[in-house]
Amino acid sequence: MNVRIDPPWTAAPDGVPFERVEVASGAPRCPLAYRDRIIVHTLHDGDWVPPEVLEWSGVAPLLEDGRLEADFREMRDWGADAVAQALAEGLGVPAWHRVRLARGVLDFNRLPGCSPAHAPPLTRFALGGNFAAALDHSQKRHLLERYYDGISDGMEAAIGGCLLKIAIHTYDEHNPTLTRRPGLSLLSRSDSYHRGSRLPDGLFDPLF
């Protein structure tokens, strides 16, 4: 007997790559003057794979042999959305934001471009891994123009006028870089770093 197991992602036709999630009003724990100037967001807990992408011929083998599902599960920051929701409620901000697009399709936390399938994790561009290797040039360009740029436009609108941006990530202790991380860490970066410093050549993020 054949048993069909539904894929772990959402493929709704009306999905959006970046969205605002409203938070039920409660007792704010930050001054009211700053409630609309703090943005909490996630980048890698997205569960949406656009239906058009699943119909591309090059993606069919990834669906059949399970590589797309394996990448989806391995690359996702599981639980980050739940942490962002709880933090937003605790701060008393009106909403938080999230990237809905699955990281296995496109990683917005990387520079726009395409990496070889086996590129080291810390040097990858937005498109990489098994998924990017299965696409032709026009499909890669379509992903960047429609979804990467779409997320970028939404993020830019969301952070306009904000004083503090908090990005939530979760990590697997068996991550490909084999780095050991504490149970909770806070990485901070001032605006002056971006305005007065230059990233060393060859490094994606020296503060990571």
Coordinates of N, CA and C in Angstrom, one line a residue:
M1 N 0.8 -1.2 0.0 CA 0.0 0.0 0.0 C 0.9 1.3 0.0
N2 N 0.6 2.2 -0.9 CA 1.4 3.4 -0.9 C 0.7 4.5 0.0
V3 N 1.6 5.0 0.8 CA 1.1 6.1 1.8 C 1.7 7.4 1.4
R4 N 0.9 8.4 1.1 CA 1.4 9.7 0.7 C 1.6 10.6 2.0
I5 N 2.8 11.1 2.1 CA 3.2 12.0 3.2 C 3.3 13.4 2.6
D6 N 2.5 14.3 3.2 CA 2.5 15.7 2.7 C 3.9 16.3 3.0
P7 N 4.3 17.2 2.1 CA 5.6 17.8 2.3 C 5.6 18.8 3.5
P8 N 6.7 19.1 4.1 CA 6.7 19.9 5.3 C 6.5 21.4 5.0
W9 N 6.5 21.8 3.8 CA 6.4 23.2 3.5 C 4.9 23.6 3.1
T10 N 4.7 24.9 3.0 CA 3.4 25.5 2.5 C 3.6 25.9 1.1
A11 N 2.7 25.6 0.2 CA 2.8 26.0 -1.2 C 1.5 26.8 -1.6
A12 N 0.9 27.6 -0.7 CA -0.3 28.3 -1.0 C 0.0 29.3 -2.1
P13 N -0.9 29.4 -3.1 CA -0.7 30.3 -4.2 C -0.7 31.8 -3.8
D14 N -1.3 32.1 -2.7 CA -1.4 33.5 -2.3 C -0.3 33.9 -1.2
G15 N 0.7 33.0 -1.1 CA 1.8 33.3 -0.2 C 2.6 34.6 -0.5
V16 N 3.2 35.2 0.5 CA 4.0 36.3 0.3 C 5.4 36.1 0.9
P17 N 6.5 36.6 0.3 CA 7.8 36.3 0.8 C 8.2 37.0 2.1
F18 N 7.5 38.1 2.4 CA 7.8 38.9 3.6 C 6.5 39.4 4.2
E19 N 6.3 39.3 5.5 CA 5.0 39.7 6.0 C 5.1 40.3 7.4
R20 N 4.1 41.1 7.7 CA 4.0 41.7 9.1 C 3.0 40.8 9.9
V21 N 3.3 40.5 11.1 CA 2.4 39.7 11.9 C 2.0 40.6 13.1
E22 N 0.7 40.8 13.2 CA 0.2 41.7 14.3 C 0.3 41.0 15.6
V23 N 0.5 41.8 16.7 CA 0.6 41.2 18.0 C -0.6 41.8 18.9
A24 N -1.2 40.9 19.6 CA -2.3 41.4 20.5 C -1.7 42.4 21.5
S25 N -2.5 43.5 21.6 CA -2.0 44.6 22.5 C -2.0 44.1 24.0
G26 N -1.0 44.5 24.7 CA -0.9 44.1 26.1 C -0.1 45.2 26.8
A27 N 0.3 44.9 28.0 CA 1.0 45.9 28.8 C 2.4 46.1 28.2
P28 N 2.7 47.2 27.6 CA 4.0 47.4 27.0 C 5.1 47.4 28.1
R29 N 6.3 46.8 27.8 CA 7.4 46.8 28.7 C 8.5 47.7 28.2
C30 N 8.2 48.5 27.2 CA 9.1 49.5 26.7 C 8.4 50.8 26.6
P31 N 9.0 51.9 26.7 CA 8.3 53.2 26.6 C 7.5 53.4 25.4
L32 N 6.3 53.9 25.5 CA 5.4 54.1 24.4 C 6.0 54.8 23.2
A33 N 6.9 55.7 23.5 CA 7.6 56.5 22.5 C 8.4 55.7 21.6
Y34 N 8.8 54.5 22.0 CA 9.7 53.6 21.2 C 9.0 52.4 20.7
R35 N 7.7 52.2 21.0 CA 7.0 51.0 20.5 C 7.0 50.8 19.0
D36 N 6.9 51.9 18.3 CA 6.9 51.9 16.8 C 8.2 52.0 16.2
R37 N 9.3 52.1 17.0 CA 10.6 52.3 16.5 C 11.5 51.1 16.8
I38 N 10.9 50.0 17.2 CA 11.6 48.7 17.4 C 11.0 47.7 16.4
I39 N 11.9 47.0 15.7 CA 11.4 45.9 14.8 C 12.0 44.6 15.2
V40 N 11.2 43.6 15.4 CA 11.6 42.3 15.7 C 11.3 41.5 14.4
H41 N 12.2 40.6 14.0 CA 12.0 39.9 12.7 C 12.8 38.6 12.7
T42 N 12.4 37.7 11.8 CA 13.1 36.5 11.5 C 13.4 36.4 10.0
L43 N 14.5 35.7 9.7 CA 14.9 35.5 8.3 C 14.8 34.1 7.8
H44 N 15.0 33.1 8.7 CA 15.2 31.7 8.3 C 14.2 30.7 8.8
D45 N 13.0 31.1 9.3 CA 12.0 30.2 9.7 C 10.9 30.1 8.7
G46 N 11.1 30.5 7.5 CA 10.1 30.5 6.5 C 9.7 29.1 6.1
D47 N 8.4 28.9 5.8 CA 7.9 27.6 5.4 C 7.2 27.6 4.1
W48 N 7.4 28.6 3.3 CA 6.6 28.8 2.0 C 7.6 28.5 0.8
V49 N 7.1 27.6 -0.1 CA 7.8 27.4 -1.3 C 6.8 27.8 -2.4
P50 N 7.0 28.8 -3.3 CA 6.1 29.2 -4.3 C 5.7 28.0 -5.2
P51 N 4.4 27.9 -5.5 CA 3.9 26.8 -6.4 C 4.6 26.8 -7.7
E52 N 4.9 28.0 -8.3 CA 5.6 28.1 -9.6 C 7.0 27.4 -9.6
V53 N 7.6 27.5 -8.4 CA 9.0 26.9 -8.3 C 8.9 25.4 -8.3
L54 N 7.9 24.8 -7.7 CA 7.7 23.4 -7.6 C 7.4 22.8 -9.0
E55 N 6.9 23.6 -9.9 CA 6.6 23.1 -11.2 C 7.7 23.2 -12.2
W56 N 8.8 23.8 -11.8 CA 10.0 23.9 -12.7 C 10.6 22.5 -12.9
S57 N 10.9 22.1 -14.2 CA 11.3 20.8 -14.5 C 12.6 20.4 -13.7
G58 N 13.5 21.3 -13.5 CA 14.7 21.0 -12.8 C 14.5 20.6 -11.4
V59 N 13.4 21.1 -10.8 CA 13.2 20.8 -9.4 C 12.6 19.4 -9.2
A60 N 12.0 18.8 -10.2 CA 11.3 17.5 -10.1 C 12.2 16.5 -9.5
P61 N 13.5 16.3 -9.9 CA 14.4 15.3 -9.3 C 14.6 15.6 -7.8
L62 N 14.7 16.8 -7.4 CA 14.9 17.1 -6.0 C 13.7 16.7 -5.2
L63 N 12.5 16.8 -5.7 CA 11.3 16.4 -5.1 C 11.2 14.8 -5.0
E64 N 11.6 14.2 -6.0 CA 11.6 12.7 -6.1 C 12.5 12.0 -5.2
D65 N 13.8 12.6 -5.1 CA 14.8 11.9 -4.2 C 14.9 12.4 -2.8
G66 N 14.0 13.5 -2.5 CA 14.0 14.0 -1.2 C 15.0 15.0 -0.8
R67 N 15.8 15.5 -1.8 CA 16.8 16.5 -1.5 C 16.3 17.8 -1.1
L68 N 15.2 18.2 -1.8 CA 14.5 19.5 -1.4 C 14.0 19.5 0.0
E69 N 13.4 18.4 0.4 CA 12.9 18.3 1.7 C 14.0 18.2 2.8
A70 N 15.1 17.5 2.4 CA 16.2 17.5 3.4 C 16.8 18.9 3.6
D71 N 17.0 19.6 2.5 CA 17.5 21.0 2.6 C 16.6 21.9 3.4
F72 N 15.3 21.7 3.1 CA 14.3 22.5 3.8 C 14.4 22.3 5.3
R73 N 14.5 21.1 5.8 CA 14.6 20.8 7.2 C 15.9 21.2 7.8
E74 N 17.0 21.0 7.1 CA 18.3 21.3 7.6 C 18.6 22.8 7.7
M75 N 18.1 23.5 6.7 CA 18.5 24.9 6.7 C 17.6 25.9 7.5
R76 N 16.4 25.4 7.9 CA 15.5 26.2 8.6 C 15.9 26.5 10.0
D77 N 15.6 27.7 10.5 CA 15.8 28.1 11.9 C 14.6 27.8 12.6
W78 N 14.4 26.5 13.0 CA 13.2 26.0 13.6 C 12.9 26.8 14.9
G79 N 11.7 27.3 15.1 CA 11.3 27.9 16.3 C 11.6 29.4 16.4
A80 N 12.3 30.0 15.4 CA 12.6 31.4 15.4 C 11.4 32.3 15.4
D81 N 10.4 31.9 14.7 CA 9.1 32.7 14.6 C 8.5 32.7 16.0
A82 N 8.5 31.6 16.7 CA 7.8 31.5 18.0 C 8.6 32.4 19.0
V83 N 9.9 32.4 18.9 CA 10.7 33.3 19.8 C 10.4 34.8 19.4
A84 N 10.3 35.1 18.2 CA 10.0 36.5 17.8 C 8.6 36.9 18.3
Q85 N 7.6 36.0 18.1 CA 6.3 36.3 18.6 C 6.3 36.6 20.1
A86 N 7.0 35.8 20.9 CA 7.1 35.9 22.3 C 7.8 37.2 22.7
L87 N 8.9 37.5 22.0 CA 9.6 38.7 22.3 C 8.8 40.0 22.0
A88 N 8.1 40.0 20.9 CA 7.3 41.1 20.5 C 6.2 41.3 21.5
E89 N 5.6 40.2 21.9 CA 4.5 40.4 23.0 C 5.1 40.9 24.3
G90 N 6.3 40.4 24.6 CA 6.9 40.9 25.9 C 7.3 42.4 25.8
L91 N 7.8 42.8 24.7 CA 8.1 44.2 24.5 C 6.9 45.1 24.4
G92 N 5.8 44.6 23.9 CA 4.6 45.4 23.7 C 4.6 46.1 22.4
V93 N 5.4 45.7 21.5 CA 5.4 46.3 20.1 C 4.2 45.8 19.4
P94 N 3.7 46.6 18.4 CA 2.4 46.2 17.7 C 2.5 45.1 16.8
A95 N 3.7 44.7 16.3 CA 3.9 43.6 15.3 C 5.3 43.2 15.2
W96 N 5.5 42.1 14.6 CA 6.8 41.6 14.2 C 6.8 41.2 12.7
H97 N 7.9 40.9 12.1 CA 8.0 40.6 10.7 C 8.7 39.3 10.5
R98 N 8.4 38.7 9.4 CA 9.1 37.4 9.1 C 9.2 37.2 7.6
V99 N 10.3 36.6 7.2 CA 10.5 36.1 5.8 C 9.8 34.8 5.7
R100 N 8.8 34.7 4.8 CA 8.0 33.5 4.6 C 8.7 32.5 3.7
L101 N 9.5 33.0 2.8 CA 10.1 32.1 1.8 C 11.1 31.2 2.5
A102 N 11.0 29.9 2.1 CA 11.9 28.9 2.7 C 13.4 29.2 2.4
R103 N 14.2 29.0 3.4 CA 15.6 29.3 3.2 C 16.3 28.3 2.2
G104 N 15.7 27.1 2.1 CA 16.2 26.2 1.1 C 16.0 26.6 -0.3
V105 N 15.1 27.6 -0.5 CA 14.9 28.2 -1.8 C 15.8 29.4 -2.1
L106 N 15.8 30.3 -1.1 CA 16.6 31.5 -1.2 C 16.9 32.0 0.2
D107 N 18.1 32.4 0.5 CA 18.6 32.9 1.8 C 18.8 34.4 1.7
F108 N 17.8 35.1 2.3 CA 17.9 36.6 2.2 C 19.0 37.2 3.0
N109 N 19.6 36.4 3.9 CA 20.6 36.9 4.8 C 22.0 36.9 4.1
R110 N 22.0 36.6 2.8 CA 23.2 36.5 2.0 C 23.1 37.5 0.9
L111 N 24.3 37.8 0.3 CA 24.3 38.8 -0.8 C 23.6 38.1 -2.0
P112 N 23.0 38.9 -2.9 CA 22.3 38.4 -4.1 C 23.3 37.8 -5.0
G113 N 23.1 36.6 -5.5 CA 24.0 35.9 -6.4 C 23.8 34.4 -6.2
C114 N 24.6 33.6 -6.9 CA 24.5 32.2 -6.9 C 25.8 31.5 -6.6
S115 N 25.8 30.5 -5.7 CA 27.0 29.8 -5.3 C 27.0 28.4 -5.9
P116 N 28.2 27.8 -6.0 CA 28.3 26.3 -6.4 C 27.5 25.5 -5.4
A117 N 27.1 24.3 -5.8 CA 26.3 23.5 -4.9 C 27.0 23.1 -3.6
H118 N 28.4 23.0 -3.7 CA 29.1 22.5 -2.5 C 30.0 23.7 -1.9
A119 N 29.6 24.9 -2.1 CA 30.3 26.0 -1.5 C 30.2 26.0 0.0
P120 N 31.3 26.3 0.7 CA 31.2 26.4 2.2 C 30.1 27.2 2.7
P121 N 29.5 26.9 3.8 CA 28.3 27.6 4.3 C 28.5 29.1 4.5
L122 N 29.7 29.5 5.0 CA 29.9 30.9 5.3 C 30.3 31.8 4.0
T123 N 30.4 31.1 2.9 CA 30.7 31.9 1.7 C 29.6 31.8 0.6
R124 N 28.5 31.3 1.0 CA 27.4 31.2 0.0 C 26.7 32.5 -0.2
F125 N 26.1 32.6 -1.4 CA 25.3 33.7 -1.8 C 23.8 33.3 -1.5
A126 N 22.9 34.2 -1.9 CA 21.5 33.9 -1.6 C 21.0 32.6 -2.2
L127 N 21.5 32.3 -3.4 CA 21.1 31.0 -4.1 C 22.3 30.1 -4.0
G128 N 22.0 28.9 -3.6 CA 23.1 27.9 -3.4 C 22.5 26.5 -3.2
G129 N 23.4 25.6 -3.0 CA 23.0 24.2 -2.7 C 22.4 23.5 -3.8
N130 N 21.7 22.4 -3.5 CA 21.1 21.5 -4.5 C 20.1 22.3 -5.3
F131 N 19.3 23.2 -4.7 CA 18.2 23.9 -5.4 C 18.8 24.8 -6.5
A132 N 19.7 25.6 -6.2 CA 20.2 26.5 -7.2 C 20.9 25.7 -8.3
A133 N 21.5 24.6 -8.0 CA 22.2 23.8 -9.1 C 21.2 23.3 -10.1
A134 N 19.9 23.1 -9.7 CA 18.9 22.5 -10.5 C 18.2 23.6 -11.4
L135 N 18.5 24.9 -11.3 CA 17.8 25.9 -12.0 C 18.7 26.4 -13.2
D136 N 18.0 26.9 -14.2 CA 18.7 27.6 -15.3 C 18.8 29.1 -14.9
H137 N 19.5 29.8 -15.8 CA 19.9 31.2 -15.5 C 18.6 32.0 -15.4
S138 N 17.6 31.9 -16.2 CA 16.4 32.7 -16.2 C 15.6 32.4 -14.9
Q139 N 15.6 31.2 -14.4 CA 14.9 30.9 -13.2 C 15.6 31.5 -12.0
K140 N 16.9 31.5 -12.0 CA 17.7 32.1 -10.9 C 17.4 33.6 -10.9
R141 N 17.5 34.2 -12.0 CA 17.2 35.6 -12.1 C 15.8 36.0 -11.6
H142 N 14.8 35.2 -12.0 CA 13.5 35.4 -11.6 C 13.4 35.3 -10.1
L143 N 14.0 34.4 -9.4 CA 14.0 34.3 -8.0 C 14.5 35.5 -7.3
L144 N 15.6 36.0 -7.8 CA 16.3 37.2 -7.2 C 15.4 38.4 -7.5
E145 N 14.9 38.6 -8.7 CA 14.1 39.8 -9.0 C 12.8 39.8 -8.3
R146 N 12.1 38.7 -8.2 CA 10.8 38.7 -7.7 C 10.8 38.5 -6.1
Y147 N 11.6 37.6 -5.7 CA 11.5 37.2 -4.2 C 12.6 37.9 -3.4
Y148 N 13.9 37.9 -3.8 CA 14.9 38.6 -3.1 C 14.6 40.1 -3.0
D149 N 14.3 40.7 -4.2 CA 14.0 42.1 -4.2 C 12.7 42.4 -3.5
G150 N 11.7 41.5 -3.5 CA 10.5 41.6 -2.8 C 10.6 41.7 -1.3
I151 N 11.5 40.8 -0.8 CA 11.8 40.8 0.6 C 12.5 42.1 1.0
S152 N 13.5 42.4 0.1 CA 14.3 43.6 0.4 C 13.4 44.9 0.5
D153 N 12.4 45.0 -0.4 CA 11.5 46.2 -0.4 C 10.7 46.2 0.9
G154 N 10.2 45.0 1.2 CA 9.4 44.9 2.5 C 10.2 45.2 3.7
M155 N 11.4 44.7 3.8 CA 12.3 45.0 4.9 C 12.6 46.4 5.0
E156 N 12.9 47.0 3.9 CA 13.3 48.5 3.9 C 12.1 49.3 4.4
A157 N 10.9 49.0 4.0 CA 9.7 49.7 4.4 C 9.5 49.5 5.9
A158 N 9.8 48.3 6.4 CA 9.5 48.0 7.8 C 10.5 48.7 8.7
I159 N 11.7 48.8 8.3 CA 12.7 49.3 9.2 C 12.9 50.9 9.1
G160 N 12.2 51.5 8.2 CA 12.2 52.9 8.0 C 11.8 53.6 9.3
G161 N 12.7 54.5 9.9 CA 12.4 55.2 11.1 C 12.7 54.5 12.4
C162 N 13.1 53.2 12.3 CA 13.4 52.4 13.5 C 14.7 52.8 14.1
L163 N 14.8 52.6 15.4 CA 16.0 52.8 16.2 C 16.7 51.5 16.5
L164 N 15.9 50.5 16.6 CA 16.5 49.2 17.0 C 15.9 48.1 16.1
K165 N 16.7 47.2 15.6 CA 16.3 46.1 14.8 C 16.8 44.8 15.4
I166 N 15.9 43.9 15.8 CA 16.3 42.6 16.4 C 16.0 41.5 15.5
A167 N 17.0 40.8 15.1 CA 16.8 39.6 14.2 C 17.0 38.3 15.0
I168 N 16.0 37.4 14.9 CA 16.0 36.2 15.7 C 16.5 35.0 14.9
H169 N 17.4 34.3 15.4 CA 17.9 33.1 14.8 C 18.0 32.0 15.8
T170 N 17.8 30.7 15.3 CA 18.1 29.6 16.1 C 19.2 28.7 15.4
Y171 N 19.9 27.9 16.2 CA 21.0 27.2 15.6 C 20.9 25.7 16.0
D172 N 21.4 24.9 15.1 CA 21.5 23.4 15.4 C 22.9 23.1 15.8
E173 N 23.0 22.4 16.9 CA 24.4 22.1 17.4 C 25.2 21.2 16.4
H174 N 24.5 20.7 15.4 CA 25.2 19.9 14.4 C 25.3 20.7 13.1
N175 N 25.4 22.0 13.2 CA 25.5 22.8 12.0 C 26.7 22.5 11.2
P176 N 26.7 22.7 9.8 CA 27.8 22.4 8.9 C 29.2 23.0 9.3
T177 N 29.2 24.1 10.0 CA 30.5 24.8 10.3 C 31.1 24.2 11.6
L178 N 30.3 23.3 12.3 CA 30.8 22.6 13.5 C 31.1 23.6 14.6
T179 N 30.5 24.8 14.6 CA 30.8 25.7 15.7 C 29.9 25.4 16.9
R180 N 30.5 25.6 18.0 CA 29.7 25.4 19.3 C 29.2 26.8 19.7
R181 N 27.9 26.8 20.1 CA 27.3 28.1 20.5 C 26.7 28.0 21.9
P182 N 26.6 29.1 22.6 CA 25.9 29.1 23.9 C 24.4 28.9 23.7
G183 N 23.7 28.6 24.8 CA 22.3 28.5 24.8 C 21.6 29.7 24.3
L184 N 22.1 30.9 24.6 CA 21.6 32.2 24.2 C 22.7 33.1 24.0
S185 N 22.7 33.9 22.9 CA 23.7 34.8 22.6 C 23.1 36.1 22.0
L186 N 23.7 37.2 22.3 CA 23.3 38.5 21.8 C 24.4 39.1 21.0
L187 N 24.2 39.3 19.7 CA 25.2 39.9 18.8 C 24.8 41.3 18.5
S188 N 25.6 42.3 18.8 CA 25.2 43.7 18.5 C 26.1 44.3 17.6
R189 N 25.6 45.3 16.9 CA 26.4 46.0 15.9 C 25.9 47.5 15.8
S190 N 26.7 48.4 16.0 CA 26.3 49.8 15.9 C 26.2 50.3 14.5
D191 N 25.5 51.3 14.3 CA 25.4 51.9 12.9 C 26.7 52.5 12.5
S192 N 27.5 53.0 13.5 CA 28.8 53.6 13.1 C 29.7 52.6 12.4
Y193 N 29.5 51.3 12.7 CA 30.4 50.3 12.1 C 30.1 50.3 10.6
H194 N 28.9 50.4 10.2 CA 28.5 50.4 8.8 C 29.0 51.7 8.1
R195 N 28.9 52.8 8.8 CA 29.2 54.1 8.2 C 30.7 54.3 8.2
G196 N 31.5 53.8 9.1 CA 32.9 54.2 9.2 C 33.9 53.0 8.9
S197 N 33.4 51.8 8.8 CA 34.3 50.7 8.6 C 34.0 49.9 7.3
R198 N 35.0 49.1 6.9 CA 34.8 48.3 5.7 C 35.0 46.9 6.0
L199 N 34.2 46.0 5.5 CA 34.3 44.5 5.7 C 35.6 44.0 5.1
P200 N 36.4 43.3 5.8 CA 37.6 42.7 5.3 C 37.3 41.8 4.1
D201 N 38.2 41.8 3.1 CA 38.0 41.0 1.9 C 37.9 39.5 2.3
G202 N 36.9 38.8 1.7 CA 36.8 37.4 1.9 C 35.9 37.0 3.0
L203 N 35.4 37.9 3.8 CA 34.6 37.6 4.9 C 33.2 38.1 4.7
F204 N 32.2 37.3 5.0 CA 30.8 37.7 4.8 C 30.4 38.6 5.9
D205 N 30.7 38.2 7.2 CA 30.4 39.0 8.3 C 31.4 38.7 9.4
P206 N 32.3 39.6 9.7 CA 33.4 39.4 10.7 C 32.9 39.4 12.1
L207 N 31.6 39.9 12.3 CA 31.1 39.9 13.7 C 30.2 38.7 14.0
F208 N 30.1 37.8 13.0 CA 29.3 36.6 13.2 C 29.9 35.7 14.2

